[in-house]
Tab-separated table of C-alpha atoms in Angstrom:
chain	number	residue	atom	x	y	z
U	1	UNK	CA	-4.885	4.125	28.602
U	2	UNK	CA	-8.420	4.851	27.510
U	3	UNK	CA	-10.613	5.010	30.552
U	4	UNK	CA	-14.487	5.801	31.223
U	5	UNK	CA	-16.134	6.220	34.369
U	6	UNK	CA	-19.922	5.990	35.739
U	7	UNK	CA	-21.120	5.278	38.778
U	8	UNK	CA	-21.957	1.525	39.056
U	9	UNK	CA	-25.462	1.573	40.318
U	10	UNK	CA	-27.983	4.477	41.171
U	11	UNK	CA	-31.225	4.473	42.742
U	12	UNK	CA	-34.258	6.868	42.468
U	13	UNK	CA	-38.241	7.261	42.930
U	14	UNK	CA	-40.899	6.947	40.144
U	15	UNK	CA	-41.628	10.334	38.722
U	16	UNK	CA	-38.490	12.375	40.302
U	17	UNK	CA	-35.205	13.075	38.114
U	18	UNK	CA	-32.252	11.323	38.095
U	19	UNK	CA	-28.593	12.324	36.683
U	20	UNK	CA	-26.229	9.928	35.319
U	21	UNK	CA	-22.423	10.816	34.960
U	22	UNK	CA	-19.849	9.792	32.599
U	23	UNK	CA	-16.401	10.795	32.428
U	24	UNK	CA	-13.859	9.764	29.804
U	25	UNK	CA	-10.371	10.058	29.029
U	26	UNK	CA	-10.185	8.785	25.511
U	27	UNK	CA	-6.835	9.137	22.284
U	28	UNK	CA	-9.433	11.414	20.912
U	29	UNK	CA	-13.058	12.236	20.702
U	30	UNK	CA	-15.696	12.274	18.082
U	31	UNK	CA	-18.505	12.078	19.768
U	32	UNK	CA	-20.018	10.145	22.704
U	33	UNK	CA	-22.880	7.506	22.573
U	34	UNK	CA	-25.571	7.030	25.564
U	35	UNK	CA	-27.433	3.742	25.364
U	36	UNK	CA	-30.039	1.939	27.455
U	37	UNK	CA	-30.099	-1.814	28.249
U	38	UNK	CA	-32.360	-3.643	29.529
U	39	UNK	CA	-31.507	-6.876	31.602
U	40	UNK	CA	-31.288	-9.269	29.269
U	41	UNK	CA	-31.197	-7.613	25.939
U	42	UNK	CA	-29.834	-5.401	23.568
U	43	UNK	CA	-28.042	-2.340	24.227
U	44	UNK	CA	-30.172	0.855	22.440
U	45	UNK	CA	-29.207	4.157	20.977
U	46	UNK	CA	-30.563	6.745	23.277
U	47	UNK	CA	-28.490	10.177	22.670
U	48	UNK	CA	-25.470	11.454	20.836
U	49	UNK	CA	-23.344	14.541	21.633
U	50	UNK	CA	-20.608	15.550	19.511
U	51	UNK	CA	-20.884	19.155	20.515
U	52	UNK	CA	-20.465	21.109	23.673
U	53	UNK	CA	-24.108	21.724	25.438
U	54	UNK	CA	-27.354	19.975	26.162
U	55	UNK	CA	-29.268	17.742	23.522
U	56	UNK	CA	-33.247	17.046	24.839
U	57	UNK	CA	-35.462	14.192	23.318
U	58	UNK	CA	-38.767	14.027	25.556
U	59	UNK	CA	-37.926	12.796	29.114
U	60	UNK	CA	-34.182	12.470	28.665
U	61	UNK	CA	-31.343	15.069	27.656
U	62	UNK	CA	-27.866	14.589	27.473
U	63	UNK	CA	-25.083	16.839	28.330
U	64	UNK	CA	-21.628	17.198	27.343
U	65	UNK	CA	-17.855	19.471	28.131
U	66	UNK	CA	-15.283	18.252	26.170
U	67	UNK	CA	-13.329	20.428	27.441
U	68	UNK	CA	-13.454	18.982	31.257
U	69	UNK	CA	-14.312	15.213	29.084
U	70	UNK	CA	-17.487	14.990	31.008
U	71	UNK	CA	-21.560	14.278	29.919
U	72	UNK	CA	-24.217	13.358	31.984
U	73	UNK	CA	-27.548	11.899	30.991
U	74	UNK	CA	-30.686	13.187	32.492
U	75	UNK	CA	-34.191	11.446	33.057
U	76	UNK	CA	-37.130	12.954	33.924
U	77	UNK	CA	-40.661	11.958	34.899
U	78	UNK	CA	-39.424	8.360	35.787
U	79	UNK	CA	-40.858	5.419	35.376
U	80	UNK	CA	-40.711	1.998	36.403
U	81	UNK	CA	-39.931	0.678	32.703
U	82	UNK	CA	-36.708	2.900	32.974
U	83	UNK	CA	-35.348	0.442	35.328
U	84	UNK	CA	-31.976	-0.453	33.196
U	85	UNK	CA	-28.373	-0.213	32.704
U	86	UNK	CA	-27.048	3.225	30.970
U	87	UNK	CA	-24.040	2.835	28.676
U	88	UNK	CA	-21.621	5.456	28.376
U	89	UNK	CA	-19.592	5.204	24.933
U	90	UNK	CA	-17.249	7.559	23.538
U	91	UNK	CA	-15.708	7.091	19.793
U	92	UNK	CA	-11.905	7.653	19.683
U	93	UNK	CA	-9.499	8.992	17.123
U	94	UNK	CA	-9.541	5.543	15.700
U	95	UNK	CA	-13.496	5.953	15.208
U	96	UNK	CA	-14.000	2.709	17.440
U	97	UNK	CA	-16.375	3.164	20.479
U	98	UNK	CA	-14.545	2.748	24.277
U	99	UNK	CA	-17.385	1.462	26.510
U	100	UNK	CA	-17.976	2.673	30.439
U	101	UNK	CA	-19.251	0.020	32.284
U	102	UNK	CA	-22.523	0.848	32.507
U	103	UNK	CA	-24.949	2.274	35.144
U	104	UNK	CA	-27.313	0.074	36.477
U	105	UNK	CA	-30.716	2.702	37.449
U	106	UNK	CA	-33.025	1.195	39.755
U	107	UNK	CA	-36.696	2.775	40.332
U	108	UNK	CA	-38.755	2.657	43.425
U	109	UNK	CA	-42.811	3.177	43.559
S	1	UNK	CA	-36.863	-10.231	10.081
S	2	UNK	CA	-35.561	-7.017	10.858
S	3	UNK	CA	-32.372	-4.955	12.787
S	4	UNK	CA	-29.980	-7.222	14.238
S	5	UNK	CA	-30.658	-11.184	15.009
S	6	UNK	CA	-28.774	-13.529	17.313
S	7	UNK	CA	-28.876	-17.322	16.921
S	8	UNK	CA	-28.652	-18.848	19.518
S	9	UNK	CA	-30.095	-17.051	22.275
S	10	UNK	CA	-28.223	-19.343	24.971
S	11	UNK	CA	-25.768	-21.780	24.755
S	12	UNK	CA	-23.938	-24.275	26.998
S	13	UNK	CA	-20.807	-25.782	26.396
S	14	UNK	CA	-18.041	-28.120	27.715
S	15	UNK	CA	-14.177	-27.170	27.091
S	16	UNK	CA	-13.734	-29.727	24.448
S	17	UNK	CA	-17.293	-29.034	22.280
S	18	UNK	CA	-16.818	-26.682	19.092
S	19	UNK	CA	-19.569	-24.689	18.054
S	20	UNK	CA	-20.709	-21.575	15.869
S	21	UNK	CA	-22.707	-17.958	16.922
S	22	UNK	CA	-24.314	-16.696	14.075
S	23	UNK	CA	-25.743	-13.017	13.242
S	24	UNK	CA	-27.246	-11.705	10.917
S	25	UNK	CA	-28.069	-7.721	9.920
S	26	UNK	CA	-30.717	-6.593	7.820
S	27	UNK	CA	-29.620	-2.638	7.589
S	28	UNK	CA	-27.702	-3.010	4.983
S	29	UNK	CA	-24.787	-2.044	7.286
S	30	UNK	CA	-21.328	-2.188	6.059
S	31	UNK	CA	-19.398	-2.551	8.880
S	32	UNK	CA	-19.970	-5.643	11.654
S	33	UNK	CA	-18.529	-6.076	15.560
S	34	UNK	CA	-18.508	-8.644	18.006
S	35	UNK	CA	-18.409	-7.967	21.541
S	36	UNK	CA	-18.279	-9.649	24.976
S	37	UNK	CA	-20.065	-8.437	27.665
S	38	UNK	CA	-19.282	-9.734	31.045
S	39	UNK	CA	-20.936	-8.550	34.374
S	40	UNK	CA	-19.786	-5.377	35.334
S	41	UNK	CA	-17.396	-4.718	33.077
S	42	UNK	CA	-17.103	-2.786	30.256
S	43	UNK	CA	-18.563	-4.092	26.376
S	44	UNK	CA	-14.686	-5.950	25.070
S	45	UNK	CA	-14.556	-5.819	21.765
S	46	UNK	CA	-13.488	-8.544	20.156
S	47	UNK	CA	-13.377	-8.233	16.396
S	48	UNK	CA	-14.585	-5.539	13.448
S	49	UNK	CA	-15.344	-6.167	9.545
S	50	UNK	CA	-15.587	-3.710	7.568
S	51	UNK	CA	-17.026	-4.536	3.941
S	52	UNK	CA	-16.321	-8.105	5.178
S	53	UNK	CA	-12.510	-7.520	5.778
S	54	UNK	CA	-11.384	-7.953	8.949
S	55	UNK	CA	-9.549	-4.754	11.024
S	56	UNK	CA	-9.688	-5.085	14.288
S	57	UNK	CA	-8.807	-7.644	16.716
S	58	UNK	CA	-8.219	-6.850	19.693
S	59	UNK	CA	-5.776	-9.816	21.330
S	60	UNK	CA	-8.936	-12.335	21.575
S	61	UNK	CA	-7.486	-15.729	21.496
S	62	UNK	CA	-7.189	-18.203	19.159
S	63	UNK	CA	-9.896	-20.311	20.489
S	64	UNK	CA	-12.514	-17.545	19.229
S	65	UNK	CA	-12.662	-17.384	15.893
S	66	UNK	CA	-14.565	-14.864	13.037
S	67	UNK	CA	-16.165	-15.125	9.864
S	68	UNK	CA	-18.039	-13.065	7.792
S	69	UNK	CA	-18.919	-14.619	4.133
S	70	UNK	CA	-20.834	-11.480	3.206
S	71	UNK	CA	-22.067	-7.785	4.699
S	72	UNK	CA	-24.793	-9.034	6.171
S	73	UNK	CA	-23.826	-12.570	7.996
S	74	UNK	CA	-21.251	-12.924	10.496
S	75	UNK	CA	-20.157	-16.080	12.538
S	76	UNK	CA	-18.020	-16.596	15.746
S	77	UNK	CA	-16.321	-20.126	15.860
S	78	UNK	CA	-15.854	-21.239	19.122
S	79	UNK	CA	-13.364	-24.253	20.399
S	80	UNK	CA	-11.942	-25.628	23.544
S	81	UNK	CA	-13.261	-22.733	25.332
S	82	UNK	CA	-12.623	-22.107	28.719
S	83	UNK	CA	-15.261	-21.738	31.993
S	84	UNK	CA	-14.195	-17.695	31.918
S	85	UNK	CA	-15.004	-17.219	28.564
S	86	UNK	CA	-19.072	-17.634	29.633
S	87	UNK	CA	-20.305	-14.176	28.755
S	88	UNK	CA	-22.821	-12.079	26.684
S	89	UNK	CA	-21.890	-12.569	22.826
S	90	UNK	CA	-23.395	-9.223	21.439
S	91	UNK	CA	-22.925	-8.637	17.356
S	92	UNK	CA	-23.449	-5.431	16.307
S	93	UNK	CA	-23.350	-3.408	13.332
S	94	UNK	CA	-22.940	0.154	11.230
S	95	UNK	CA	-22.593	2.309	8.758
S	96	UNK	CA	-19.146	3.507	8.916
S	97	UNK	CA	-19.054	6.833	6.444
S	98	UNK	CA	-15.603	7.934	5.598
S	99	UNK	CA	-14.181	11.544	5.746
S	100	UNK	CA	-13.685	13.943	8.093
S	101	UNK	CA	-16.984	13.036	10.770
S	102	UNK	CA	-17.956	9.523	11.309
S	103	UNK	CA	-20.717	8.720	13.124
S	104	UNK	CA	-20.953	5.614	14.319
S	105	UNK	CA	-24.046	4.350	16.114
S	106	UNK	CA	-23.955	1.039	16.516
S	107	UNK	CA	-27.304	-1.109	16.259
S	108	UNK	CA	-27.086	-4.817	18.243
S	109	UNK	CA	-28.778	-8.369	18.293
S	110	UNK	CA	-29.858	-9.385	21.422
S	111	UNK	CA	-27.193	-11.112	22.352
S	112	UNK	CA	-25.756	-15.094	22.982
S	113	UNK	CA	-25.957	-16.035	26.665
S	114	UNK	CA	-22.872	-18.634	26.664
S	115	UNK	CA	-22.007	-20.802	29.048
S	116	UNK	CA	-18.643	-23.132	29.522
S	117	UNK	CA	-18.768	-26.248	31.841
């Protein structure tokens, strides 16, 4: 079956780093999604990786090995507003999108 | 209006009570997904239009069932739901390109809040 794992919830301080994993066994790959959602609302397009290596926008990067079917998303400079759920989505062979879970990311002061 | 609306935001229900979701994209997005989202679980998805024809659904039960008149509306009938179907409704939609890469970012409404008494 088609399978994608991230940790269920993760906690960190205002203005440290924090790094989220995914890992995915998908029929395929062409490419893998990273959204944000806040509680509440709409899932949004963060980051997309369809090649091996590190993609930066601002505070947050994300990071992918096909070859070991692993990213990880990366947030700097935290803030309180990044308190959300991080959704892990990978597009198959059949160009649909298999969902993880999500990572719930809770920030301290 | 603009991206992807929801109407309504939250509904309640009882078993025997039919009633409609409604979204609505203005992308001009030719392809068109409903979802539900439950807590802690992965997004389900439920059905996909593409150019308003339907091609996927993914064992959703007869009780739940799609429409889409055009590109840009798309409508999930619901009837003699049950208390475990009370979820996050999220429509969402795309531009599915054809050939060899596809990229396909979704963009979603904000989502139905059901819930069945």
């Amino acid at each position: 079956g088609q399978n994608i794992d991230q940790p269920t919830e993760m906690t960190a301080t205002e203005g440290a780093i924090v790094q989220i994993n995914c890992t995915y066994q998908t029929s395929g790959f062409n490419g893998l999604f990273w959204y944000q959602q806040h509680a509440g609302e709409a899932p949004t397009f963060l980051s997309y990786n369809v090649l091996d290596g590190l993609e930066e926008k601002g505070r947050f990067s994300s990071f992918l090995s096909r070859s070991k079917g692993y990213s990880y998303l990366l947030l700097k400079e935290l803030q309180m507003k990044d308190s959300a759920s991080y959704l892990c989505a990978v597009t198959d062979s059949n160009y649909q999108l298999i969902w993880g879970a999500g990572t719930k990311l809770i920030i301290k002061p | 209006e603009t991206g992807v609306t929801q109407t309504p935001r939250h509904l309640v229900m009882g078993m025997t009570n039919k009633k409609s979701l409604k979204c609505e994209q203005h992308l001009g997005h030719n392809a068109m997904y409903w979802y539900k989202q439950s807590a802690k679980k992965p997004l389900e998805l439920m059905f996909v239009y593409n150019f308003k024809e339907q091609t996927e659904n993914n064992s959703v039960p007869s009780r739940f069932s799609p429409e889409c008149p055009n590109s840009s509306h798309l409508f999930l009938h619901l009837h003699t739901l049950q208390p475990e179907d009370s979820a996050l409704y999220l429509c969402a939609s795309s531009h599915r390109t054809s050939g060899e890469f596809v990229y396909n970012e979704q963009f979603f409404g904000p989502g139905t809040r059901l819930t069945v008494l």
